mmCIF file of C-alpha atoms in Angstrom:
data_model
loop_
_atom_site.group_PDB
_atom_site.id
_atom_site.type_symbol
_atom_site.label_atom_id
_atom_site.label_comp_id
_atom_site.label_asym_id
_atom_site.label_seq_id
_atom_site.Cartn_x
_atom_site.Cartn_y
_atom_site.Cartn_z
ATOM 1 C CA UNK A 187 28.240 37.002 -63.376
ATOM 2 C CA UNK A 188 31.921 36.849 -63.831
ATOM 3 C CA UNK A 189 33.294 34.520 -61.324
ATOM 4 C CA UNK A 190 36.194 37.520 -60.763
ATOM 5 C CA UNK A 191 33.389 39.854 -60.283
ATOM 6 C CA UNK A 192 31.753 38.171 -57.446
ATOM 7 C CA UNK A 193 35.004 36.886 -55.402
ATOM 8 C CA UNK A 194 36.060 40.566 -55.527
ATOM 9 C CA UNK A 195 33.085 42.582 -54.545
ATOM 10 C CA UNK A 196 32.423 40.235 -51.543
ATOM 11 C CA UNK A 197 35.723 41.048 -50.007
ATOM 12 C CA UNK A 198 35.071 44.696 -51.274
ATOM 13 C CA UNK A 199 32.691 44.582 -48.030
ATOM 14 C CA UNK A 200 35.700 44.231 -45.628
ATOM 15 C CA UNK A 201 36.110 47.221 -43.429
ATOM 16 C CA UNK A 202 36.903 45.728 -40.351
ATOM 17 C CA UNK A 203 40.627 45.033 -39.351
ATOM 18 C CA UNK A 204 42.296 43.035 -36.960
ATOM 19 C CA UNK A 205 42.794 45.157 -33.627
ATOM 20 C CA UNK A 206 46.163 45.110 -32.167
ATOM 21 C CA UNK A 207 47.023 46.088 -28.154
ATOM 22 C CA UNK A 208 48.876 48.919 -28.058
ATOM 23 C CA UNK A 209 49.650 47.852 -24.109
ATOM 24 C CA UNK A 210 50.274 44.354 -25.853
ATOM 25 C CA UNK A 211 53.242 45.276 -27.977
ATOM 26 C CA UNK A 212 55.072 47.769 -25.262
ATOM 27 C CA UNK A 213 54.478 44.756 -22.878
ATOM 28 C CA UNK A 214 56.235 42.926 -25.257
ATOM 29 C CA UNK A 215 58.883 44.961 -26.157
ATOM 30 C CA UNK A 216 59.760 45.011 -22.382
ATOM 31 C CA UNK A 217 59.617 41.161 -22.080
ATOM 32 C CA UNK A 218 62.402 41.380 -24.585
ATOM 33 C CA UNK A 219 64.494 43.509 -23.291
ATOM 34 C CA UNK A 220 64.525 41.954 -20.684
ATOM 35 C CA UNK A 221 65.513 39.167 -21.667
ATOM 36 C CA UNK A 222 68.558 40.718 -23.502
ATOM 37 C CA UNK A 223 70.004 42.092 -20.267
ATOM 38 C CA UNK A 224 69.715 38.950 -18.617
ATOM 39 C CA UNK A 225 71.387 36.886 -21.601
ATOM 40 C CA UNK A 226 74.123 39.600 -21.445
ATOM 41 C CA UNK A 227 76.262 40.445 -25.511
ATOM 42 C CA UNK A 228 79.201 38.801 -24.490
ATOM 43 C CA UNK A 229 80.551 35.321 -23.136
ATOM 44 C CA UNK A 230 83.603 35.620 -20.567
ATOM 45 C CA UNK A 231 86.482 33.190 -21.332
ATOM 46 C CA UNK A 232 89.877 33.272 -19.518
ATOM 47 C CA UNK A 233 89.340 36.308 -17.881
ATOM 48 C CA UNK A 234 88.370 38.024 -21.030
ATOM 49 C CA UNK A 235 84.877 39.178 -22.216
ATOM 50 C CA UNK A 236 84.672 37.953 -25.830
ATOM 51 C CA UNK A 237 81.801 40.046 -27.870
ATOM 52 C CA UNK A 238 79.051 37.420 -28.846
ATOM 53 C CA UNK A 239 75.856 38.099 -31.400
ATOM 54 C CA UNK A 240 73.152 36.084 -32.847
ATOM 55 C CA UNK A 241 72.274 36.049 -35.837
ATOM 56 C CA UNK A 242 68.851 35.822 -37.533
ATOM 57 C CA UNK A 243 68.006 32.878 -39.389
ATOM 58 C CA UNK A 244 67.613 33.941 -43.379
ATOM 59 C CA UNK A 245 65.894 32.200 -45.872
ATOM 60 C CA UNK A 246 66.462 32.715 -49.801
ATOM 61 C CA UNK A 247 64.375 31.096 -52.240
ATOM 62 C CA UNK A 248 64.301 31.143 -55.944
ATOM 63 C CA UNK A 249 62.501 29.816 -58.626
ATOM 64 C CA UNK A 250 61.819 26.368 -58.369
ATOM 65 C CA UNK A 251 62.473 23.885 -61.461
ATOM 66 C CA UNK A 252 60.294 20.569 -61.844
ATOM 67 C CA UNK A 253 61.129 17.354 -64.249
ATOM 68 C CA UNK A 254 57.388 17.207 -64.965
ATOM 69 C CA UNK A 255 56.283 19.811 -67.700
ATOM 70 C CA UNK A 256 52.825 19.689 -66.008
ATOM 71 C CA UNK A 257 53.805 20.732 -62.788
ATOM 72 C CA UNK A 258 56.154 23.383 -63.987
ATOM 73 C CA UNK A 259 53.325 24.888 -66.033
ATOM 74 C CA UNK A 260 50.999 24.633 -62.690
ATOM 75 C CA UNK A 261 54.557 26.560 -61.026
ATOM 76 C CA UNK A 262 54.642 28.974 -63.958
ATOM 77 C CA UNK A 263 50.628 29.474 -64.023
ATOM 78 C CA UNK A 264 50.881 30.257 -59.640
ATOM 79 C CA UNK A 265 53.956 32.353 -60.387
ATOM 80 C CA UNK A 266 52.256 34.395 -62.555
ATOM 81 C CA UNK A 267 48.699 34.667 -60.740
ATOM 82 C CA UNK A 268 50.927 35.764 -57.284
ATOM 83 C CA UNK A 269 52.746 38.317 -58.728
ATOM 84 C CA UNK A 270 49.084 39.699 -60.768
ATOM 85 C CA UNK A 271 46.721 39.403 -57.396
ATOM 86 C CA UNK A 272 49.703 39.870 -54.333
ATOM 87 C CA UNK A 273 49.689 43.721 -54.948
ATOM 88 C CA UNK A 274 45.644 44.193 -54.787
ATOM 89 C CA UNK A 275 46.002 42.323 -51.825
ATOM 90 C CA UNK A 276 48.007 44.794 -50.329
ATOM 91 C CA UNK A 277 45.427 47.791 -51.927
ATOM 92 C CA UNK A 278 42.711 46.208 -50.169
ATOM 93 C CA UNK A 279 44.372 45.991 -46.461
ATOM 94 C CA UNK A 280 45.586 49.892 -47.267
ATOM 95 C CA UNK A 281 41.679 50.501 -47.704
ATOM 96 C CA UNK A 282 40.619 48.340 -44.867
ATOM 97 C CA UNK A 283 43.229 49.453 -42.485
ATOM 98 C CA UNK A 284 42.426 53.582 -43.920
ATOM 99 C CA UNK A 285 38.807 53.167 -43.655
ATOM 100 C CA UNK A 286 39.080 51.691 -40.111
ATOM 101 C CA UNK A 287 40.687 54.473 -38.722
ATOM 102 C CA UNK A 288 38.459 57.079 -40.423
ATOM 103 C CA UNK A 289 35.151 55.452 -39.001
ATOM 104 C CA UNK A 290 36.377 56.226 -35.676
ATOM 105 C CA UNK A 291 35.770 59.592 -36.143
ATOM 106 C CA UNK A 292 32.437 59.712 -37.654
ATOM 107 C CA UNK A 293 29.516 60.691 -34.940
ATOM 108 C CA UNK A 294 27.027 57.995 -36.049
ATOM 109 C CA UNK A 295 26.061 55.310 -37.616
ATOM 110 C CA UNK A 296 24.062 56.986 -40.258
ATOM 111 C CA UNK A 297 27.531 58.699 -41.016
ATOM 112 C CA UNK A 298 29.598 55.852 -41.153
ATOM 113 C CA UNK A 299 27.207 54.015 -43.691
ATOM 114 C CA UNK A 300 27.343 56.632 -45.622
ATOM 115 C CA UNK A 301 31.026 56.495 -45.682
ATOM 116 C CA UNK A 302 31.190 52.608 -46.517
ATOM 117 C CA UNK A 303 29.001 52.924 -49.231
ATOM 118 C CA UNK A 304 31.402 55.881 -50.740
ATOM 119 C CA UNK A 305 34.463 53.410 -50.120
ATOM 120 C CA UNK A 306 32.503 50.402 -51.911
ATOM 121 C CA UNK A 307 31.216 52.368 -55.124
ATOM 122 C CA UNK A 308 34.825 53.933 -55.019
ATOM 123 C CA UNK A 309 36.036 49.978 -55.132
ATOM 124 C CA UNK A 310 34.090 48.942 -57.566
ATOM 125 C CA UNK A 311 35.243 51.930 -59.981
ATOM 126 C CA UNK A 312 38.997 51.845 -59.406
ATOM 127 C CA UNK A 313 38.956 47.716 -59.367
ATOM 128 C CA UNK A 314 36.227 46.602 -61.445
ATOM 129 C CA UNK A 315 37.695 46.584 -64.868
ATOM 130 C CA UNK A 316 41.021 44.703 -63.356
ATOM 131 C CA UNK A 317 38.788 41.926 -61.400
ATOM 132 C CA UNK A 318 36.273 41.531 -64.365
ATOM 133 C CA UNK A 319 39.175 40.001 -66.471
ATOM 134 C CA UNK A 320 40.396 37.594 -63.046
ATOM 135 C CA UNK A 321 39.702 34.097 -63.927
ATOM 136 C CA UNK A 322 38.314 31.759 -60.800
ATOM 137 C CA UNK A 323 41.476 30.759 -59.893
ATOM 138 C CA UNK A 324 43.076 34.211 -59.097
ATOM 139 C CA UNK A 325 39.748 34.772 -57.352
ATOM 140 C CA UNK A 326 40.321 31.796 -54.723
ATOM 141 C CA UNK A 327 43.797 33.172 -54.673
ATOM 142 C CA UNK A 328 43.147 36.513 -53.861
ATOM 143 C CA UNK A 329 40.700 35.218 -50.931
ATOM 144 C CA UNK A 330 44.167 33.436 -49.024
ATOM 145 C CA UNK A 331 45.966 36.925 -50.037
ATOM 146 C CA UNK A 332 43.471 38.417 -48.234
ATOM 147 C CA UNK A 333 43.601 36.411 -45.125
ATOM 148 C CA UNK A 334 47.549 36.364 -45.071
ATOM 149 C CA UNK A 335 47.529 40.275 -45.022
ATOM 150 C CA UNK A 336 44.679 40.481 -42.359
ATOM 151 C CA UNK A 337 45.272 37.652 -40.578
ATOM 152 C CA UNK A 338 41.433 37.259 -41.086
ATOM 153 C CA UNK A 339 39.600 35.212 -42.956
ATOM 154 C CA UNK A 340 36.809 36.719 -45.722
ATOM 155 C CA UNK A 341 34.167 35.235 -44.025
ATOM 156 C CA UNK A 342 35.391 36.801 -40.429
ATOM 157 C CA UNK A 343 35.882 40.214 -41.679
ATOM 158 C CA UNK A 344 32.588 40.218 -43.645
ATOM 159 C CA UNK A 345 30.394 38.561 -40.581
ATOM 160 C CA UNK A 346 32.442 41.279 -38.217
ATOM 161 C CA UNK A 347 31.428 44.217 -40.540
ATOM 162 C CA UNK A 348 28.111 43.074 -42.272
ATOM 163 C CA UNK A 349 26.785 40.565 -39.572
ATOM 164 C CA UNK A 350 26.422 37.040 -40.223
ATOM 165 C CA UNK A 351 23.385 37.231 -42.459
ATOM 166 C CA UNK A 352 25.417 38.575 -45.086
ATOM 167 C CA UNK A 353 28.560 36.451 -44.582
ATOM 168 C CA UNK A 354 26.375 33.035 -44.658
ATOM 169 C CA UNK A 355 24.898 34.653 -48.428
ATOM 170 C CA UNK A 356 28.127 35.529 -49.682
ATOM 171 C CA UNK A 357 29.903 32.104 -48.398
ATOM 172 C CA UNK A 358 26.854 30.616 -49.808
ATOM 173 C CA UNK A 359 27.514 31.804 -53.184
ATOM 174 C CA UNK A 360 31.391 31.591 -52.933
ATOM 175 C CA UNK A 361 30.202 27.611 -52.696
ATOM 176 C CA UNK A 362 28.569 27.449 -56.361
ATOM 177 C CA UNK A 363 31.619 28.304 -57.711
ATOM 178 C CA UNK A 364 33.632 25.876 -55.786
ATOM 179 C CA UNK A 365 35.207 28.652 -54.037
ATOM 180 C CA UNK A 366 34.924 29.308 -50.019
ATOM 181 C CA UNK A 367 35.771 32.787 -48.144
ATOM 182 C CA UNK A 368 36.700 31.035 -45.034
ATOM 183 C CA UNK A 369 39.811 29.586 -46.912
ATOM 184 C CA UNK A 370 42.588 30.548 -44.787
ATOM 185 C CA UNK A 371 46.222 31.094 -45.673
ATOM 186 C CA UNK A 372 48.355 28.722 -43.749
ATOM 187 C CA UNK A 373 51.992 28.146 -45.302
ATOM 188 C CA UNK A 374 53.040 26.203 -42.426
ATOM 189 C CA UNK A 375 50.881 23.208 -43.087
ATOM 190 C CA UNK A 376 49.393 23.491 -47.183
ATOM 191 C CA UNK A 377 52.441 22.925 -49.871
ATOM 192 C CA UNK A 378 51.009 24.869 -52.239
ATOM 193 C CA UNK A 379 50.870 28.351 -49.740
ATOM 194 C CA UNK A 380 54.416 27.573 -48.879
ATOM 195 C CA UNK A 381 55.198 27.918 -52.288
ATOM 196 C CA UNK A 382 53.112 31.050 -52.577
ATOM 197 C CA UNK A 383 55.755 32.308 -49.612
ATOM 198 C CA UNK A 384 58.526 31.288 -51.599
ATOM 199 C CA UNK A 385 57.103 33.557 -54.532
ATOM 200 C CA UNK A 386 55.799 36.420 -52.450
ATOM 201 C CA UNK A 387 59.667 36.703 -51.018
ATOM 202 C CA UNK A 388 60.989 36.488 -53.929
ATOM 203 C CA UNK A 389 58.422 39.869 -55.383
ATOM 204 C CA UNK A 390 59.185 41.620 -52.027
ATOM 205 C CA UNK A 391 63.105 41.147 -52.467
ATOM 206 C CA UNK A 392 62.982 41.896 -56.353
ATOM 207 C CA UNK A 393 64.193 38.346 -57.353
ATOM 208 C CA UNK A 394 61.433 37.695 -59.532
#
């Protein structure tokens, strides 16, 4: 079995998406207003109210140059696997997020299985010829491209919508290819995701 193959049609499983508090966000959104009208837009010198604004902190990045030949062919080599697996990370949330909201309206279990198994077979046609060529490190790539766009790990989202039976096999067999679907995305602490940032800015802001 292709190691492509396998790291794909686990995650084809996912159909359960991080839920988000609708209360939560106007709750929020008040907080911060809030704290606007408090802060005031202006500062008062002399008598006068001078206009005053923050601005947001903006990064830029762009392509990063090493002395080493080796590690700007292992640069090169991520570049290229980012800008190849980032967008069917984004496919797969659009399915996962789409396939949420339709189960909702189905009457029954029997009904929603029956709609999973449509959504997996019509994974596995639209995706299978693209994932069958993925080599084993664009499949451990695509895993923390999943769990950046979810905020969920593999593992969580396939014990959440499969049960835990399922999610120990597949992690299981994730393992004997050195590969692990609780690998989480985390940019803030792992050099290598940061860099991944770096290049998924520069895709989303056409730099690259």
């Amino acid at each position: 079995m292709k190691t492509g193959k396998f790291l794909f049609l686990s995650l084809a499983l996912l159909v359960a998406v991080p839920q988000v508090s609708v209360a939560g966000i106007f709750s929020r959104s008040k907080e911060k207003t809030a704290a606007k009208e408090r802060s005031g837009l202006g500062k008062v010198s002399k008598g006068d109210t001078i206009p005053t604004f923050e601005l947001m902190e903006i990064m830029v990045y762009g392509r990063r140059t090493y002395s080493s030949r080796r590690q700007q062919r292992q640069y090169d080599k991520l570049t290229r696997n980012v800008i190849k697996m980032y967008p069917i990370s984004k496919e797969i949330k659009a399915i996962l997020v789409e396939t949420y909201l339709y189960l909702q309206n189905l009457p029954d279990d029997k009904a929603r299985e029956k709609h999973i198994k449509a959504v997996e077979d019509g994974v596995w046609e639209q995706y299978y010829p693209v994932m069958r060529q993925c080599t084993l490190a664009q499949g451990k790539l695509l895993i923390k491209l999943i769990d950046r766009e979810c905020n969920q790990s593999g593992y969580d989202l396939i014990n959440a919508f499969a049960g835990p039976f399922k999610a120990h096999f597949y992690q299981a067999f994730a393992a004997l290819f050195g590969a692990s679907l609780k690998k989480e995305y985390q940019p803030e602490f792992d050099d290598e995701d940061q860099i991944i940032e770096e290049i998924i800015w520069m895709i989303e802001n056409g730099t690259i």
